[in-house]
PDB file of C-alpha atoms in Angstrom:
ATOM      1  CA  MET A  44      98.214 131.657  78.548  1.00 39.00           C
ATOM      2  CA  GLY A  45     100.444 129.731  76.189  1.00 44.00           C
ATOM      3  CA  GLU A  46     104.132 128.919  75.962  1.00 47.00           C
ATOM      4  CA  GLN A  47     104.996 132.553  75.241  1.00 57.00           C
ATOM      5  CA  ASP A  48     103.417 133.931  78.388  1.00 75.00           C
ATOM      6  CA  GLY A  49     105.417 136.819  79.824  1.00 89.00           C
ATOM      7  CA  LEU A  50     105.233 140.528  80.585  1.00 93.00           C
ATOM      8  CA  VAL A  51     106.612 142.866  77.912  1.00 95.00           C
ATOM      9  CA  LEU A  52     107.193 146.583  78.522  1.00 96.00           C
ATOM     10  CA  VAL A  53     106.760 148.572  75.287  1.00 96.00           C
ATOM     11  CA  VAL A  54     108.394 152.012  75.318  1.00 96.00           C
ATOM     12  CA  ASP A  55     107.659 154.373  72.414  1.00 95.00           C
ATOM     13  CA  ASP A  56     106.571 158.002  72.222  1.00 94.00           C
ATOM     14  CA  ASP A  57     104.228 157.242  69.296  1.00 92.00           C
ATOM     15  CA  GLU A  58     100.820 156.208  70.648  1.00 93.00           C
ATOM     16  CA  ASN A  59      99.875 154.458  67.400  1.00 93.00           C
ATOM     17  CA  VAL A  60     103.029 152.350  67.476  1.00 92.00           C
ATOM     18  CA  ARG A  61     102.427 151.420  71.104  1.00 93.00           C
ATOM     19  CA  ASP A  62      98.864 150.379  70.370  1.00 94.00           C
ATOM     20  CA  VAL A  63      99.737 148.269  67.312  1.00 93.00           C
ATOM     21  CA  VAL A  64     102.628 146.540  69.082  1.00 93.00           C
ATOM     22  CA  ARG A  65     100.469 145.890  72.137  1.00 94.00           C
ATOM     23  CA  ARG A  66      97.726 144.240  70.086  1.00 94.00           C
ATOM     24  CA  TYR A  67     100.130 141.948  68.205  1.00 93.00           C
ATOM     25  CA  LEU A  68     101.975 140.945  71.352  1.00 94.00           C
ATOM     26  CA  GLU A  69      98.713 140.195  73.173  1.00 94.00           C
ATOM     27  CA  VAL A  70      97.556 138.025  70.271  1.00 92.00           C
ATOM     28  CA  ALA A  71     100.904 136.186  70.558  1.00 91.00           C
ATOM     29  CA  GLY A  72     100.134 135.420  74.198  1.00 92.00           C
ATOM     30  CA  PHE A  73     102.058 138.130  76.059  1.00 94.00           C
ATOM     31  CA  ARG A  74     100.924 140.529  78.737  1.00 93.00           C
ATOM     32  CA  VAL A  75     101.884 144.114  77.853  1.00 95.00           C
ATOM     33  CA  GLU A  76     102.685 147.266  79.780  1.00 95.00           C
ATOM     34  CA  LEU A  77     103.139 150.624  78.002  1.00 96.00           C
ATOM     35  CA  ALA A  78     105.322 153.687  78.518  1.00 95.00           C
ATOM     36  CA  GLY A  79     105.312 156.816  76.355  1.00 94.00           C
ATOM     37  CA  ASP A  80     108.791 158.091  77.223  1.00 93.00           C
ATOM     38  CA  GLY A  81     112.088 157.126  78.815  1.00 93.00           C
ATOM     39  CA  GLU A  82     111.310 158.718  82.160  1.00 94.00           C
ATOM     40  CA  ARG A  83     108.111 156.725  82.577  1.00 94.00           C
ATOM     41  CA  ALA A  84     109.912 153.571  81.471  1.00 94.00           C
ATOM     42  CA  LEU A  85     112.559 154.023  84.176  1.00 93.00           C
ATOM     43  CA  GLU A  86     109.824 154.588  86.780  1.00 92.00           C
ATOM     44  CA  LEU A  87     108.134 151.328  85.801  1.00 93.00           C
ATOM     45  CA  LEU A  88     111.441 149.438  85.682  1.00 91.00           C
ATOM     46  CA  ALA A  89     112.324 150.686  89.165  1.00 89.00           C
ATOM     47  CA  GLY A  90     109.116 149.179  90.523  1.00 85.00           C
ATOM     48  CA  HIS A  91     109.314 145.761  88.912  1.00 82.00           C
ATOM     49  CA  ARG A  92     111.053 143.852  86.157  1.00 85.00           C
ATOM     50  CA  PRO A  93     109.204 142.764  83.022  1.00 93.00           C
ATOM     51  CA  ASP A  94     110.360 139.670  81.155  1.00 93.00           C
ATOM     52  CA  LEU A  95     111.418 141.762  78.140  1.00 94.00           C
ATOM     53  CA  VAL A  96     111.554 145.416  77.057  1.00 96.00           C
ATOM     54  CA  VAL A  97     110.753 146.737  73.574  1.00 96.00           C
ATOM     55  CA  LEU A  98     112.510 150.096  73.490  1.00 94.00           C
ATOM     56  CA  ASP A  99     112.389 152.878  70.902  1.00 93.00           C
ATOM     57  CA  VAL A 100     115.756 154.579  70.407  1.00 91.00           C
ATOM     58  CA  MET A 101     114.625 158.073  69.410  1.00 89.00           C
ATOM     59  CA  MET A 102     112.421 159.619  72.079  1.00 90.00           C
ATOM     60  CA  PRO A 103     112.251 163.143  73.494  1.00 87.00           C
ATOM     61  CA  GLY A 104     113.905 163.612  76.873  1.00 90.00           C
ATOM     62  CA  ILE A 105     115.609 160.407  77.978  1.00 92.00           C
ATOM     63  CA  SER A 106     116.521 158.424  74.867  1.00 92.00           C
ATOM     64  CA  GLY A 107     116.086 154.705  74.466  1.00 93.00           C
ATOM     65  CA  LEU A 108     119.864 154.270  74.461  1.00 92.00           C
ATOM     66  CA  GLU A 109     120.101 155.991  77.844  1.00 93.00           C
ATOM     67  CA  VAL A 110     117.277 153.837  79.224  1.00 94.00           C
ATOM     68  CA  CYS A 111     119.127 150.739  78.011  1.00 92.00           C
ATOM     69  CA  ARG A 112     122.394 151.928  79.573  1.00 90.00           C
ATOM     70  CA  ARG A 113     120.767 152.528  82.967  1.00 91.00           C
ATOM     71  CA  LEU A 114     118.860 149.256  82.802  1.00 90.00           C
ATOM     72  CA  ARG A 115     122.051 147.297  82.137  1.00 85.00           C
ATOM     73  CA  GLU A 116     123.601 148.682  85.321  1.00 82.00           C
ATOM     74  CA  SER A 117     121.299 146.492  87.376  1.00 80.00           C
ATOM     75  CA  SER A 118     119.524 143.981  85.132  1.00 82.00           C
ATOM     76  CA  GLU A 119     119.998 141.512  82.281  1.00 80.00           C
ATOM     77  CA  VAL A 120     116.334 141.678  81.217  1.00 88.00           C
ATOM     78  CA  PRO A 121     116.217 141.128  77.429  1.00 89.00           C
ATOM     79  CA  VAL A 122     115.896 144.308  75.338  1.00 92.00           C
ATOM     80  CA  VAL A 123     114.694 144.658  71.735  1.00 92.00           C
ATOM     81  CA  MET A 124     115.458 148.109  70.293  1.00 90.00           C
ATOM     82  CA  LEU A 125     113.330 149.897  67.695  1.00 91.00           C
ATOM     83  CA  THR A 126     115.474 151.996  65.354  1.00 86.00           C
ATOM     84  CA  ALA A 127     114.676 154.041  62.251  1.00 81.00           C
ATOM     85  CA  LEU A 128     115.799 152.642  58.913  1.00 64.00           C
ATOM     86  CA  GLY A 129     119.341 153.795  58.195  1.00 67.00           C
ATOM     87  CA  GLU A 130     120.271 154.542  61.827  1.00 68.00           C
ATOM     88  CA  GLU A 131     123.146 152.066  61.826  1.00 71.00           C
ATOM     89  CA  GLU A 132     125.069 153.973  64.496  1.00 78.00           C
ATOM     90  CA  ASN A 133     122.121 153.721  66.888  1.00 76.00           C
ATOM     91  CA  ARG A 134     121.714 150.007  66.187  1.00 76.00           C
ATOM     92  CA  ILE A 135     125.380 149.366  66.925  1.00 79.00           C
ATOM     93  CA  ALA A 136     125.251 151.604  70.010  1.00 82.00           C
ATOM     94  CA  GLY A 137     122.254 149.666  71.310  1.00 82.00           C
ATOM     95  CA  LEU A 138     124.020 146.338  70.844  1.00 80.00           C
ATOM     96  CA  GLN A 139     127.131 147.680  72.552  1.00 78.00           C
ATOM     97  CA  LEU A 140     125.023 148.784  75.512  1.00 82.00           C
ATOM     98  CA  GLY A 141     123.661 145.266  75.851  1.00 80.00           C
ATOM     99  CA  ALA A 142     120.495 145.192  73.733  1.00 85.00           C
ATOM    100  CA  ASP A 143     119.687 141.673  72.563  1.00 82.00           C
ATOM    101  CA  ASP A 144     118.134 142.512  69.214  1.00 82.00           C
ATOM    102  CA  TYR A 145     116.745 145.358  67.148  1.00 83.00           C
ATOM    103  CA  VAL A 146     113.985 145.873  64.617  1.00 86.00           C
ATOM    104  CA  THR A 147     114.068 148.736  62.114  1.00 85.00           C
ATOM    105  CA  LYS A 148     111.147 151.107  61.512  1.00 85.00           C
ATOM    106  CA  PRO A 149     108.950 150.819  59.563  1.00 84.00           C
ATOM    107  CA  PHE A 150     108.570 147.255  60.810  1.00 86.00           C
ATOM    108  CA  SER A 151     106.147 144.395  60.569  1.00 86.00           C
ATOM    109  CA  PRO A 152     104.348 144.016  63.927  1.00 87.00           C
ATOM    110  CA  ARG A 153     104.209 140.288  63.267  1.00 87.00           C
ATOM    111  CA  GLU A 154     107.988 140.155  62.797  1.00 85.00           C
ATOM    112  CA  LEU A 155     108.467 142.113  66.023  1.00 89.00           C
ATOM    113  CA  ALA A 156     106.262 139.636  67.900  1.00 89.00           C
ATOM    114  CA  LEU A 157     108.352 136.771  66.481  1.00 86.00           C
ATOM    115  CA  ARG A 158     111.573 138.511  67.521  1.00 85.00           C
ATOM    116  CA  VAL A 159     110.238 139.098  71.028  1.00 90.00           C
ATOM    117  CA  ALA A 160     109.266 135.434  71.325  1.00 88.00           C
ATOM    118  CA  SER A 161     112.666 134.320  70.026  1.00 82.00           C
ATOM    119  CA  VAL A 162     114.676 136.576  72.370  1.00 83.00           C
ATOM    120  CA  LEU A 163     112.577 135.620  75.386  1.00 84.00           C
ATOM    121  CA  ARG A 164     112.764 131.910  74.578  1.00 80.00           C
ATOM    122  CA  ARG A 165     116.541 132.125  74.275  1.00 74.00           C
ATOM    123  CA  ALA A 166     116.829 134.064  77.539  1.00 73.00           C
ATOM    124  CA  ARG A 167     114.902 131.347  79.350  1.00 72.00           C
ATOM    125  CA  MET A 168     116.999 128.600  77.756  1.00 66.00           C
ATOM    126  CA  THR A 169     120.223 130.250  78.933  1.00 61.00           C
ATOM    127  CA  ALA A 170     119.109 130.838  82.521  1.00 57.00           C
ATOM    128  CA  PRO A 171     121.880 129.952  84.992  1.00 54.00           C
ATOM    129  CA  SER A 172     122.121 126.286  85.963  1.00 54.00           C
ATOM    130  CA  SER A 173     123.643 125.287  89.288  1.00 56.00           C
ATOM    131  CA  SER A 174     124.911 122.049  87.704  1.00 63.00           C
ATOM    132  CA  ALA A 175     126.715 123.615  84.715  1.00 73.00           C
ATOM    133  CA  PRO A 176     130.506 123.122  85.027  1.00 85.00           C
ATOM    134  CA  ASP A 177     132.919 126.039  84.949  1.00 88.00           C
ATOM    135  CA  LEU A 178     134.527 126.736  81.562  1.00 91.00           C
ATOM    136  CA  VAL A 179     138.259 127.395  81.719  1.00 92.00           C
ATOM    137  CA  ASP A 180     140.871 128.327  79.120  1.00 94.00           C
ATOM    138  CA  GLY A 181     144.133 129.386  80.709  1.00 91.00           C
ATOM    139  CA  ASP A 182     143.514 132.570  82.696  1.00 93.00           C
ATOM    140  CA  LEU A 183     139.968 132.870  81.338  1.00 95.00           C
ATOM    141  CA  ARG A 184     137.197 131.352  83.463  1.00 94.00           C
ATOM    142  CA  LEU A 185     133.407 131.348  83.061  1.00 93.00           C
ATOM    143  CA  VAL A 186     131.123 130.304  85.910  1.00 91.00           C
ATOM    144  CA  PRO A 187     127.716 129.634  84.269  1.00 87.00           C
ATOM    145  CA  ALA A 188     125.916 129.170  87.591  1.00 82.00           C
ATOM    146  CA  ALA A 189     126.843 132.720  88.606  1.00 84.00           C
ATOM    147  CA  ARG A 190     126.875 134.197  85.075  1.00 85.00           C
ATOM    148  CA  GLN A 191     130.368 135.419  85.929  1.00 89.00           C
ATOM    149  CA  ALA A 192     133.537 135.626  83.855  1.00 93.00           C
ATOM    150  CA  THR A 193     137.085 136.453  84.944  1.00 95.00           C
ATOM    151  CA  LEU A 194     140.341 137.035  83.082  1.00 94.00           C
ATOM    152  CA  GLY A 195     143.541 136.813  85.087  1.00 92.00           C
ATOM    153  CA  GLY A 196     141.433 136.841  88.237  1.00 91.00           C
ATOM    154  CA  MET A 197     139.734 140.121  87.303  1.00 93.00           C
ATOM    155  CA  GLU A 198     135.984 140.064  86.687  1.00 92.00           C
ATOM    156  CA  LEU A 199     134.896 140.883  83.149  1.00 92.00           C
ATOM    157  CA  SER A 200     131.950 143.155  82.461  1.00 85.00           C
ATOM    158  CA  LEU A 201     130.058 141.169  79.828  1.00 85.00           C
ATOM    159  CA  THR A 202     126.557 141.743  78.529  1.00 80.00           C
ATOM    160  CA  ALA A 203     124.231 138.754  78.640  1.00 78.00           C
ATOM    161  CA  ARG A 204     124.734 138.060  74.949  1.00 83.00           C
ATOM    162  CA  GLU A 205     128.527 138.474  75.144  1.00 88.00           C
ATOM    163  CA  PHE A 206     128.533 135.931  77.975  1.00 89.00           C
ATOM    164  CA  ASP A 207     126.429 133.489  75.935  1.00 89.00           C
ATOM    165  CA  LEU A 208     128.687 133.918  72.903  1.00 93.00           C
ATOM    166  CA  LEU A 209     131.863 133.327  74.906  1.00 95.00           C
ATOM    167  CA  ALA A 210     130.317 130.308  76.635  1.00 94.00           C
ATOM    168  CA  PHE A 211     129.428 128.840  73.241  1.00 94.00           C
ATOM    169  CA  PHE A 212     132.966 129.382  71.947  1.00 96.00           C
ATOM    170  CA  LEU A 213     134.491 127.776  75.052  1.00 95.00           C
ATOM    171  CA  ASN A 214     132.180 124.787  74.673  1.00 93.00           C
ATOM    172  CA  HIS A 215     133.193 124.363  71.014  1.00 94.00           C
ATOM    173  CA  PRO A 216     136.918 125.143  70.718  1.00 94.00           C
ATOM    174  CA  GLY A 217     138.630 124.613  67.392  1.00 94.00           C
ATOM    175  CA  GLU A 218     135.386 124.577  65.384  1.00 95.00           C
ATOM    176  CA  ALA A 219     134.629 127.209  62.758  1.00 96.00           C
ATOM    177  CA  TYR A 220     131.174 128.787  62.726  1.00 96.00           C
ATOM    178  CA  SER A 221     129.620 131.193  60.266  1.00 95.00           C
ATOM    179  CA  ARG A 222     127.703 134.252  61.413  1.00 93.00           C
ATOM    180  CA  THR A 223     124.517 132.460  60.376  1.00 92.00           C
ATOM    181  CA  ASP A 224     125.496 129.478  62.554  1.00 93.00           C
ATOM    182  CA  LEU A 225     126.118 131.754  65.531  1.00 93.00           C
ATOM    183  CA  LEU A 226     122.829 133.604  65.047  1.00 87.00           C
ATOM    184  CA  GLU A 227     121.030 130.267  65.239  1.00 86.00           C
ATOM    185  CA  LYS A 228     123.033 128.624  68.021  1.00 88.00           C
ATOM    186  CA  VAL A 229     123.669 131.595  70.320  1.00 87.00           C
ATOM    187  CA  TRP A 230     120.796 133.958  69.532  1.00 78.00           C
ATOM    188  CA  GLY A 231     118.276 131.259  68.641  1.00 75.00           C
ATOM    189  CA  TRP A 232     117.311 133.045  65.418  1.00 69.00           C
ATOM    190  CA  ASP A 233     116.664 131.468  62.051  1.00 66.00           C
ATOM    191  CA  PHE A 234     116.680 134.961  60.544  1.00 63.00           C
ATOM    192  CA  GLY A 235     118.365 138.237  61.412  1.00 63.00           C
ATOM    193  CA  ASP A 236     121.085 140.746  60.589  1.00 69.00           C
ATOM    194  CA  GLN A 237     124.540 139.147  60.671  1.00 79.00           C
ATOM    195  CA  SER A 238     126.096 142.471  61.737  1.00 80.00           C
ATOM    196  CA  THR A 239     124.675 141.642  65.169  1.00 82.00           C
ATOM    197  CA  VAL A 240     127.254 138.840  65.420  1.00 89.00           C
ATOM    198  CA  THR A 241     130.042 141.037  64.056  1.00 89.00           C
ATOM    199  CA  VAL A 242     129.430 143.716  66.690  1.00 86.00           C
ATOM    200  CA  HIS A 243     129.326 141.209  69.537  1.00 89.00           C
ATOM    201  CA  VAL A 244     132.513 139.452  68.405  1.00 94.00           C
ATOM    202  CA  ARG A 245     134.302 142.793  68.205  1.00 91.00           C
ATOM    203  CA  ARG A 246     133.130 143.774  71.680  1.00 89.00           C
ATOM    204  CA  LEU A 247     134.075 140.376  73.086  1.00 94.00           C
ATOM    205  CA  ARG A 248     137.572 140.642  71.622  1.00 95.00           C
ATOM    206  CA  GLU A 249     138.000 144.042  73.262  1.00 93.00           C
ATOM    207  CA  LYS A 250     137.410 142.373  76.617  1.00 94.00           C
ATOM    208  CA  ILE A 251     139.326 139.080  76.363  1.00 95.00           C
ATOM    209  CA  GLU A 252     142.150 139.706  73.881  1.00 95.00           C
ATOM    210  CA  ARG A 253     145.486 141.338  74.686  1.00 91.00           C
ATOM    211  CA  ASP A 254     145.458 142.875  71.192  1.00 94.00           C
ATOM    212  CA  PRO A 255     141.867 142.971  69.844  1.00 93.00           C
ATOM    213  CA  ALA A 256     143.146 143.981  66.387  1.00 92.00           C
ATOM    214  CA  ASN A 257     145.187 140.758  66.256  1.00 93.00           C
ATOM    215  CA  PRO A 258     143.097 138.294  68.268  1.00 95.00           C
ATOM    216  CA  SER A 259     144.609 135.014  69.435  1.00 94.00           C
ATOM    217  CA  ARG A 260     141.473 133.475  70.960  1.00 96.00           C
ATOM    218  CA  VAL A 261     138.481 134.422  68.797  1.00 96.00           C
ATOM    219  CA  VAL A 262     140.047 134.315  65.346  1.00 96.00           C
ATOM    220  CA  THR A 263     138.540 135.069  61.961  1.00 96.00           C
ATOM    221  CA  VAL A 264     138.265 132.186  59.509  1.00 95.00           C
ATOM    222  CA  TRP A 265     138.207 133.963  56.181  1.00 94.00           C
ATOM    223  CA  GLY A 266     135.267 133.030  54.016  1.00 92.00           C
ATOM    224  CA  VAL A 267     133.606 131.204  56.918  1.00 93.00           C
ATOM    225  CA  GLY A 268     133.281 133.132  60.174  1.00 95.00           C
ATOM    226  CA  TYR A 269     135.002 132.619  63.521  1.00 97.00           C
ATOM    227  CA  ARG A 270     136.821 129.939  65.495  1.00 97.00           C
ATOM    228  CA  TYR A 271     137.840 129.837  69.160  1.00 97.00           C
ATOM    229  CA  GLN A 272     141.434 128.758  69.673  1.00 94.00           C
ATOM    230  CA  ALA A 273     141.851 127.345  73.158  1.00 88.00           C
ATOM    231  CA  GLY A 274     145.173 127.287  74.919  1.00 77.00           C
ATOM    232  CA  ARG A 275     146.380 130.516  73.340  1.00 60.00           C
ATOM    233  CA  PRO A 276     147.600 133.422  75.476  1.00 54.00           C
ATOM    234  CA  SER A 277     145.302 136.444  75.510  1.00 51.00           C
TER     235      SER A 277
END
């Protein structure tokens, strides 16, 4: 297969949606596995790990959010959530649980295939490198080779995207970036909902700032976006 070769698990209780998504992903060069509910998805995930999961939020029984939560306990496999139009709370909840992206229903299958390719490409680009140096700012330390972060010697529980965002900030201290910039440089998207960045910045502040409401490290640059201020106490 081509550059986008990879196994994608599609989880949705609507057979028509599963079939349409499968066909578009296969045309894009992916191998596809299907699950009709959360329970079946967890069974498949327990047996092996796909390269990416497309996960519907609203399903009978075990919801997509619960599947994502359980998956994040043991894996950083990329997750793209499918949410109904207007379900902002579910979109935010999915991002907080560690989902990498979301697409709202009704959606364009072609757009979903592009999102899947983008998320998977970014995940492969940010795979741990044994030669990457540690990133240190005071009592905050990131070890890229181990995908590990500590604050004051205590390990931080960061999602894969929170880790990538913090690593980017530490590599570019003192520079202001818009949400559009961060979507492109951290997520690898040239399109997307900027609220994705807002949610991740808020979650990151909750984990690295002494007072998240008055951050001293990841500060807001009004009218622009965000800037990382190195050398400031958390």
